[in-house]
């Protein structure tokens, strides 16, 4: 299959072409404010199955369904929890996914046997335009080969998906850079399953106390049942193994500099790039600029794959605010191989 690049800047029919492909049961790369997604008609199980094949995604990892207006949630969920409305008022459209009980119209290919479904109303104008034009909700995971860093540009989507999907809608680079926050409203208490663009602190202003799933902090074995199946898989990983060093940035930079041997990559805050003259250095934002770190982290992790580094050291922000999401992605890229400097 030839993958066509659709550019709304030069082609006024780009969104219509993408929507037609989706209604024909094809998969299309879609920009969102977080990362690119691989979108298919969420109500068509055969189309959704193509997403899993394109990504090489494990069959037990359910997909998020994207809608363009809040009221569409009533078509997908028989009993919308009251907190969903409050969260939507505060954070939709935006980088938040809510897990709610699923309606019968959701095919098994989307929910992978669970009784719940993740719903998200993205803020990216092209994503919303595509959902509206297609007239159906869109199931979409991040548009990367399973296990690789998520994609934040159309070029990165093409790199992973060339020949595997029908088209990519080019919306330029994504603004947030890490995936949406996933919170479940289907348990006794709200629980954060994946940190993302909406912070834990922001969620708590609306929901009160929010539990935090332990998969955020530790590696989960294959045999363990987890709340978000996606959390147990190796993720976001460049080809070379990654070691994270956490703590005061000046000290972590010095620690890394003292431990370098052989062809080495370093993912570091802008301030410390000059400390590693013999290494492939990828700066991912100032130590105080979490928004920049979120935007850059996947891009910079991907960049190491064009080099011959045999190991990668990484600095990492602390867990406050958006730092929780950035740190989670870096720790997952490292398979939770983390050195904590006290
Ligand atoms: O920002 C995003 O959320 C992007 C863009 C494209 O919208 N999408 C995305 O999808 O990151 P994906 O499939 O890469 O990650 C979805 C995560 C996975 O960890 C999955 O296991 C979890 O959400 N998830 C989906 N449905 C679920 C459900 N019903 N119950 C628990 N976890 C669920
Ligand atoms: Mg993903």
Tab-separated table of C-alpha atoms and ligand atoms in Angstrom:
chain	number	residue	atom	x	y	z
A	1	UNK	CA	0.000	0.000	0.000
A	2	UNK	CA	1.256	3.468	-0.814
A	3	UNK	CA	0.928	5.865	2.133
A	4	UNK	CA	-0.160	9.300	0.910
A	5	UNK	CA	0.825	12.480	2.721
A	6	UNK	CA	-2.154	14.855	2.884
A	7	UNK	CA	-1.253	18.474	3.531
A	8	UNK	CA	-4.155	20.795	4.444
A	9	UNK	CA	-1.891	23.796	3.816
A	10	UNK	CA	-1.679	23.089	0.088
A	11	UNK	CA	-4.681	20.814	-0.471
A	12	UNK	CA	-8.088	22.111	0.578
A	13	UNK	CA	-9.577	18.612	0.232
A	14	UNK	CA	-7.036	16.983	2.557
A	15	UNK	CA	-9.422	16.468	5.495
A	16	UNK	CA	-12.225	15.271	3.197
A	17	UNK	CA	-9.894	12.755	1.537
A	18	UNK	CA	-8.769	11.487	4.954
A	19	UNK	CA	-12.392	11.205	6.145
A	20	UNK	CA	-13.380	9.274	2.996
A	21	UNK	CA	-10.534	6.824	3.569
A	22	UNK	CA	-11.692	6.316	7.148
A	23	UNK	CA	-15.259	5.631	5.988
A	24	UNK	CA	-13.839	3.075	3.532
A	25	UNK	CA	-12.360	1.234	6.524
A	26	UNK	CA	-8.785	2.492	6.157
A	27	UNK	CA	-6.329	3.789	8.763
A	28	UNK	CA	-5.123	7.416	8.630
A	29	UNK	CA	-2.377	9.184	10.600
A	30	UNK	CA	-4.015	12.075	12.477
A	31	UNK	CA	-2.387	15.012	14.250
A	32	UNK	CA	-3.590	15.776	17.771
A	33	UNK	CA	-2.335	18.311	20.308
A	34	UNK	CA	-0.520	15.521	22.204
A	35	UNK	CA	1.028	13.124	19.649
A	36	UNK	CA	-0.022	11.782	16.246
A	37	UNK	CA	-2.636	9.014	16.272
A	38	UNK	CA	-3.492	6.146	13.925
A	39	UNK	CA	-7.182	6.711	13.349
A	40	UNK	CA	-9.886	4.335	12.153
A	41	UNK	CA	-13.683	4.236	12.424
A	42	UNK	CA	-14.189	3.157	16.049
A	43	UNK	CA	-17.482	1.453	15.163
A	44	UNK	CA	-15.911	-0.785	12.492
A	45	UNK	CA	-14.076	-3.732	14.078
A	46	UNK	CA	-12.328	-4.736	10.834
A	47	UNK	CA	-10.950	-1.234	10.353
A	48	UNK	CA	-9.754	-1.133	13.965
A	49	UNK	CA	-8.021	-4.496	13.509
A	50	UNK	CA	-5.883	-2.855	10.794
A	51	UNK	CA	-4.507	-0.432	13.413
A	52	UNK	CA	-3.203	-3.337	15.479
A	53	UNK	CA	-1.528	-4.862	12.424
A	54	UNK	CA	0.107	-1.576	11.361
A	55	UNK	CA	1.541	-0.979	14.841
A	56	UNK	CA	2.330	-4.583	15.743
A	57	UNK	CA	0.295	-3.832	18.875
A	58	UNK	CA	-0.452	-6.571	21.429
A	59	UNK	CA	-4.065	-7.732	21.106
A	60	UNK	CA	-4.911	-7.045	24.744
A	61	UNK	CA	-4.152	-3.319	24.661
A	62	UNK	CA	-7.374	-1.298	24.141
A	63	UNK	CA	-7.691	1.907	22.127
A	64	UNK	CA	-8.906	5.392	22.995
A	65	UNK	CA	-11.993	6.623	21.126
A	66	UNK	CA	-11.852	10.248	19.967
A	67	UNK	CA	-14.970	12.425	19.718
A	68	UNK	CA	-15.546	16.005	18.550
A	69	UNK	CA	-18.298	17.125	20.971
A	70	UNK	CA	-19.085	16.140	24.556
A	71	UNK	CA	-22.567	14.810	23.782
A	72	UNK	CA	-21.107	12.051	21.596
A	73	UNK	CA	-20.051	10.355	24.838
A	74	UNK	CA	-23.697	9.354	25.411
A	75	UNK	CA	-23.629	7.225	22.238
A	76	UNK	CA	-20.576	5.322	23.487
A	77	UNK	CA	-21.227	4.978	27.199
A	78	UNK	CA	-24.554	3.828	28.723
A	79	UNK	CA	-24.021	5.448	32.137
A	80	UNK	CA	-21.799	8.504	32.039
A	81	UNK	CA	-20.347	9.041	35.551
A	82	UNK	CA	-21.094	12.517	36.980
A	83	UNK	CA	-17.362	13.241	37.297
A	84	UNK	CA	-17.018	12.918	33.518
A	85	UNK	CA	-19.066	16.038	32.976
A	86	UNK	CA	-17.013	17.997	35.530
A	87	UNK	CA	-13.743	16.855	33.980
A	88	UNK	CA	-14.996	17.698	30.504
A	89	UNK	CA	-15.974	21.201	31.579
A	90	UNK	CA	-12.504	21.747	33.019
A	91	UNK	CA	-10.240	20.008	30.486
A	92	UNK	CA	-12.030	19.206	27.210
A	93	UNK	CA	-11.169	19.787	24.483
A	94	UNK	CA	-7.683	18.816	25.582
A	95	UNK	CA	-5.159	16.152	26.567
A	96	UNK	CA	-7.348	14.066	28.892
A	97	UNK	CA	-8.773	10.563	28.369
A	98	UNK	CA	-11.516	9.272	30.663
A	99	UNK	CA	-12.147	5.561	31.115
A	100	UNK	CA	-15.882	4.930	31.459
A	101	UNK	CA	-18.255	1.919	31.137
A	102	UNK	CA	-18.609	0.985	27.474
A	103	UNK	CA	-21.756	0.749	25.360
A	104	UNK	CA	-22.618	-2.189	23.095
A	105	UNK	CA	-21.698	-0.265	19.941
A	106	UNK	CA	-17.989	-0.417	20.868
A	107	UNK	CA	-16.491	-3.411	19.061
A	108	UNK	CA	-14.264	-5.852	20.918
A	109	UNK	CA	-11.379	-4.793	18.699
A	110	UNK	CA	-11.433	-1.398	20.494
A	111	UNK	CA	-11.987	-2.534	24.081
A	112	UNK	CA	-10.043	-5.823	23.895
A	113	UNK	CA	-12.518	-7.610	26.110
A	114	UNK	CA	-12.745	-4.929	28.829
A	115	UNK	CA	-16.111	-3.553	29.978
A	116	UNK	CA	-14.791	-0.021	29.695
A	117	UNK	CA	-13.675	2.386	26.993
A	118	UNK	CA	-11.351	5.391	26.969
A	119	UNK	CA	-12.871	8.576	25.521
A	120	UNK	CA	-11.026	11.730	24.549
A	121	UNK	CA	-12.063	15.032	22.955
A	122	UNK	CA	-8.881	16.426	21.399
A	123	UNK	CA	-8.313	20.166	20.943
A	124	UNK	CA	-6.326	19.978	17.698
A	125	UNK	CA	-8.460	21.654	15.004
A	126	UNK	CA	-7.524	19.088	12.330
A	127	UNK	CA	-8.386	16.154	14.600
A	128	UNK	CA	-11.776	17.660	15.369
A	129	UNK	CA	-12.365	18.543	11.729
A	130	UNK	CA	-11.540	14.960	10.729
A	131	UNK	CA	-13.885	13.435	13.345
A	132	UNK	CA	-16.708	15.778	12.308
A	133	UNK	CA	-16.187	15.259	8.587
A	134	UNK	CA	-16.053	11.469	8.931
A	135	UNK	CA	-19.141	11.642	11.165
A	136	UNK	CA	-17.956	8.710	13.296
A	137	UNK	CA	-15.877	8.458	16.483
A	138	UNK	CA	-12.246	7.592	15.768
A	139	UNK	CA	-10.276	4.911	17.584
A	140	UNK	CA	-6.648	6.027	17.670
A	141	UNK	CA	-3.542	4.880	19.501
A	142	UNK	CA	-0.275	6.788	19.200
A	143	UNK	CA	1.080	6.515	15.632
A	144	UNK	CA	4.309	4.646	16.353
A	145	UNK	CA	5.413	1.073	15.866
A	146	UNK	CA	4.597	-0.658	19.147
A	147	UNK	CA	7.391	-0.159	21.696
A	148	UNK	CA	8.972	2.827	19.906
A	149	UNK	CA	8.726	6.446	21.046
A	150	UNK	CA	5.423	8.103	20.096
A	151	UNK	CA	5.419	10.329	17.013
A	152	UNK	CA	5.099	14.099	17.175
A	153	UNK	CA	5.607	14.981	13.490
A	154	UNK	CA	4.098	13.656	10.250
A	155	UNK	CA	7.624	12.665	9.101
A	156	UNK	CA	8.038	10.423	12.135
A	157	UNK	CA	4.676	8.807	11.426
A	158	UNK	CA	5.783	8.142	7.846
A	159	UNK	CA	8.994	6.620	9.092
A	160	UNK	CA	7.177	4.037	11.222
A	161	UNK	CA	4.082	3.541	9.048
A	162	UNK	CA	5.160	3.918	5.401
A	163	UNK	CA	3.337	1.283	3.344
A	164	UNK	CA	1.231	0.195	6.328
A	165	UNK	CA	-1.531	2.817	6.414
A	166	UNK	CA	-3.523	4.627	3.716
A	167	UNK	CA	-2.582	8.245	4.488
A	168	UNK	CA	-1.171	10.761	6.947
A	169	UNK	CA	-2.788	14.128	7.584
A	170	UNK	CA	0.104	16.538	8.138
A	171	UNK	CA	-0.619	18.998	10.942
A	172	UNK	CA	2.977	19.975	11.698
A	173	UNK	CA	4.616	19.283	15.071
A	174	UNK	CA	2.384	18.485	18.077
A	175	UNK	CA	2.108	21.158	20.780
A	176	UNK	CA	2.065	19.065	23.973
A	177	UNK	CA	4.380	16.259	22.894
A	178	UNK	CA	3.427	13.592	25.459
A	179	UNK	CA	0.196	11.598	25.287
A	180	UNK	CA	-3.017	12.443	27.086
A	181	UNK	CA	-3.547	11.902	30.788
A	182	UNK	CA	-5.591	8.718	31.334
A	183	UNK	CA	-7.902	8.681	34.370
A	184	UNK	CA	-10.377	5.928	35.088
A	185	UNK	CA	-13.823	6.729	36.426
A	186	UNK	CA	-14.838	3.067	36.324
A	187	UNK	CA	-13.439	2.079	39.739
A	188	UNK	CA	-14.626	3.048	43.242
A	189	UNK	CA	-12.311	6.047	43.245
A	190	UNK	CA	-10.820	7.998	40.331
A	191	UNK	CA	-7.377	6.680	39.511
A	192	UNK	CA	-4.610	8.092	37.337
A	193	UNK	CA	-3.452	5.393	34.919
A	194	UNK	CA	-1.126	7.514	32.784
A	195	UNK	CA	0.192	11.016	33.512
A	196	UNK	CA	0.007	13.423	30.591
A	197	UNK	CA	-0.813	16.928	29.446
A	198	UNK	CA	-3.373	17.480	32.231
A	199	UNK	CA	-1.497	17.203	35.524
A	200	UNK	CA	-2.439	15.186	38.629
A	201	UNK	CA	-2.690	18.457	40.546
A	202	UNK	CA	-5.164	19.809	37.971
A	203	UNK	CA	-7.266	16.625	38.145
A	204	UNK	CA	-7.399	16.886	41.927
A	205	UNK	CA	-8.802	20.411	41.780
A	206	UNK	CA	-11.872	18.887	40.108
A	207	UNK	CA	-12.060	15.367	41.571
A	208	UNK	CA	-10.561	15.725	45.041
A	209	UNK	CA	-8.183	12.890	45.843
A	210	UNK	CA	-7.037	10.831	42.850
A	211	UNK	CA	-5.313	7.471	43.337
A	212	UNK	CA	-2.138	6.916	41.367
A	213	UNK	CA	-1.649	3.544	39.702
A	214	UNK	CA	1.537	1.804	40.788
A	215	UNK	CA	2.416	1.092	37.163
A	216	UNK	CA	3.481	4.750	36.950
A	217	UNK	CA	6.415	4.068	39.172
A	218	UNK	CA	7.502	0.492	38.663
A	219	UNK	CA	7.892	-2.148	36.027
A	220	UNK	CA	4.941	-4.519	35.873
A	221	UNK	CA	5.469	-8.206	35.055
A	222	UNK	CA	3.758	-9.749	32.023
A	223	UNK	CA	1.600	-12.007	34.182
A	224	UNK	CA	0.129	-9.173	36.263
A	225	UNK	CA	-3.332	-7.788	35.545
A	226	UNK	CA	-3.020	-4.009	35.255
A	227	UNK	CA	-5.645	-1.294	34.992
A	228	UNK	CA	-4.300	0.065	31.695
A	229	UNK	CA	-2.913	-2.868	29.724
A	230	UNK	CA	-0.573	-0.550	27.822
A	231	UNK	CA	1.365	0.184	30.984
A	232	UNK	CA	3.010	-3.212	31.217
A	233	UNK	CA	4.755	-3.151	27.859
A	234	UNK	CA	8.259	-1.845	27.136
A	235	UNK	CA	7.635	1.553	25.707
A	236	UNK	CA	9.129	4.605	24.102
A	237	UNK	CA	12.452	2.829	23.855
A	238	UNK	CA	15.292	3.806	21.535
A	239	UNK	CA	17.398	0.874	20.321
A	240	UNK	CA	20.235	1.395	22.813
A	241	UNK	CA	19.492	0.743	26.511
A	242	UNK	CA	18.715	3.812	28.612
A	243	UNK	CA	19.754	4.556	32.216
A	244	UNK	CA	18.032	7.418	34.039
A	245	UNK	CA	19.768	9.402	36.767
A	246	UNK	CA	17.407	11.385	39.012
A	247	UNK	CA	18.121	14.084	41.561
A	248	UNK	CA	19.529	17.602	41.541
A	249	UNK	CA	20.303	18.382	37.850
A	250	UNK	CA	23.842	19.648	38.437
A	251	UNK	CA	24.695	16.472	40.370
A	252	UNK	CA	23.047	14.102	37.905
A	253	UNK	CA	24.942	15.766	35.049
A	254	UNK	CA	28.248	15.370	36.902
A	255	UNK	CA	27.413	11.753	37.749
A	256	UNK	CA	26.712	10.966	34.108
A	257	UNK	CA	29.882	12.754	32.935
A	258	UNK	CA	31.931	10.656	35.361
A	259	UNK	CA	30.471	7.346	34.131
A	260	UNK	CA	30.838	7.651	30.366
A	261	UNK	CA	32.639	4.960	28.408
A	262	UNK	CA	32.339	3.882	24.768
A	263	UNK	CA	29.862	5.301	22.207
A	264	UNK	CA	27.380	6.996	24.489
A	265	UNK	CA	24.271	9.120	24.064
A	266	UNK	CA	23.143	11.634	26.664
A	267	UNK	CA	19.608	13.022	26.960
A	268	UNK	CA	20.063	16.143	29.063
A	269	UNK	CA	18.656	19.506	30.042
A	270	UNK	CA	19.900	22.376	27.829
A	271	UNK	CA	22.108	23.750	30.608
A	272	UNK	CA	24.389	20.690	30.796
A	273	UNK	CA	24.992	19.765	27.154
A	274	UNK	CA	28.610	20.979	27.181
A	275	UNK	CA	29.616	18.531	29.924
A	276	UNK	CA	29.626	15.585	27.506
A	277	UNK	CA	32.024	16.479	24.645
A	278	UNK	CA	32.682	12.849	23.624
A	279	UNK	CA	28.998	11.875	23.478
A	280	UNK	CA	26.012	12.209	21.181
A	281	UNK	CA	24.103	14.850	23.129
A	282	UNK	CA	20.358	15.458	22.785
A	283	UNK	CA	19.124	18.470	24.746
A	284	UNK	CA	15.412	18.280	25.563
A	285	UNK	CA	14.699	21.697	27.059
A	286	UNK	CA	15.769	23.862	29.960
A	287	UNK	CA	15.655	22.243	33.408
A	288	UNK	CA	12.888	24.686	34.379
A	289	UNK	CA	10.809	24.383	31.213
A	290	UNK	CA	8.632	21.302	31.584
A	291	UNK	CA	6.480	22.212	28.576
A	292	UNK	CA	9.565	22.214	26.348
A	293	UNK	CA	10.732	18.904	27.841
A	294	UNK	CA	7.333	17.323	27.101
A	295	UNK	CA	7.378	18.648	23.533
A	296	UNK	CA	10.919	17.444	22.852
A	297	UNK	CA	11.307	14.185	24.749
A	298	UNK	CA	10.066	11.695	22.122
A	299	UNK	CA	11.819	13.490	19.261
A	300	UNK	CA	15.122	13.467	21.107
A	301	UNK	CA	14.788	9.805	22.120
A	302	UNK	CA	14.134	8.912	18.480
A	303	UNK	CA	17.223	10.856	17.349
A	304	UNK	CA	19.556	8.348	19.044
A	305	UNK	CA	18.429	5.663	16.619
A	306	UNK	CA	20.226	7.477	13.768
A	307	UNK	CA	23.534	7.114	15.651
A	308	UNK	CA	25.758	4.219	16.732
A	309	UNK	CA	25.519	4.841	20.483
A	310	UNK	CA	25.590	1.658	22.545
A	311	UNK	CA	24.128	3.144	25.703
A	312	UNK	CA	22.151	6.214	26.672
A	313	UNK	CA	22.201	8.184	29.928
A	314	UNK	CA	19.237	10.434	30.700
A	315	UNK	CA	18.469	13.286	33.042
A	316	UNK	CA	14.877	13.533	34.176
A	317	UNK	CA	12.657	16.129	35.891
A	318	UNK	CA	11.023	15.590	39.293
A	319	UNK	CA	7.400	14.498	39.599
A	320	UNK	CA	5.679	17.847	40.070
A	321	UNK	CA	3.177	19.092	37.486
A	322	UNK	CA	3.951	18.077	33.915
A	323	UNK	CA	7.220	16.612	35.257
A	324	UNK	CA	5.291	13.476	36.307
A	325	UNK	CA	4.431	12.757	32.653
A	326	UNK	CA	7.890	13.582	31.285
A	327	UNK	CA	9.624	11.518	33.981
A	328	UNK	CA	7.242	8.603	33.380
A	329	UNK	CA	8.081	8.518	29.648
A	330	UNK	CA	11.832	8.665	30.301
A	331	UNK	CA	11.657	5.976	32.988
A	332	UNK	CA	9.603	3.745	30.705
A	333	UNK	CA	12.115	4.283	27.892
A	334	UNK	CA	14.685	3.007	30.379
A	335	UNK	CA	12.568	0.011	31.414
A	336	UNK	CA	12.582	1.651	34.886
A	337	UNK	CA	16.372	1.372	35.098
A	338	UNK	CA	16.765	4.391	37.383
A	339	UNK	CA	19.608	5.572	39.622
A	340	UNK	CA	18.358	7.913	42.368
A	341	UNK	CA	20.992	10.312	43.741
A	342	UNK	CA	19.930	11.320	47.215
B	1	LIG	O1	-2.727	11.466	23.566
B	1	LIG	C1	-3.183	10.338	23.382
B	1	LIG	O2	-3.874	9.747	24.222
B	1	LIG	C2	-2.875	9.660	22.039
B	1	LIG	C3	-3.557	10.478	20.937
B	1	LIG	C4	-3.439	9.836	19.596
B	1	LIG	O3	-4.894	10.687	21.282
B	1	LIG	N1	-3.296	8.290	22.060
B	1	LIG	C5	-2.644	7.353	22.769
B	1	LIG	O4	-3.149	6.071	22.643
B	1	LIG	O5	-1.674	7.598	23.446
B	1	LIG	P1	-2.332	4.761	23.076
B	1	LIG	O6	-3.158	3.646	22.572
B	1	LIG	O7	-0.962	4.857	22.605
B	1	LIG	O8	-2.397	4.763	24.631
B	1	LIG	C6	-3.638	4.518	25.285
B	1	LIG	C7	-3.423	4.046	26.702
B	1	LIG	C8	-2.832	2.656	26.759
B	1	LIG	O9	-1.934	2.578	27.853
B	1	LIG	C9	-4.066	1.778	27.006
B	1	LIG	O10	-3.759	0.581	27.674
B	1	LIG	C10	-4.922	2.693	27.860
B	1	LIG	O11	-4.695	3.988	27.350
B	1	LIG	N2	-6.354	2.372	27.707
B	1	LIG	C11	-7.125	2.482	26.613
B	1	LIG	N3	-8.387	2.035	26.853
B	1	LIG	C12	-8.401	1.636	28.137
B	1	LIG	C13	-9.398	1.067	29.008
B	1	LIG	N4	-10.631	0.820	28.594
B	1	LIG	N5	-9.047	0.782	30.278
B	1	LIG	C14	-7.795	1.042	30.727
B	1	LIG	N6	-6.814	1.575	29.959
B	1	LIG	C15	-7.106	1.862	28.687
B	2	LIG	MG1	1.061	4.565	22.634
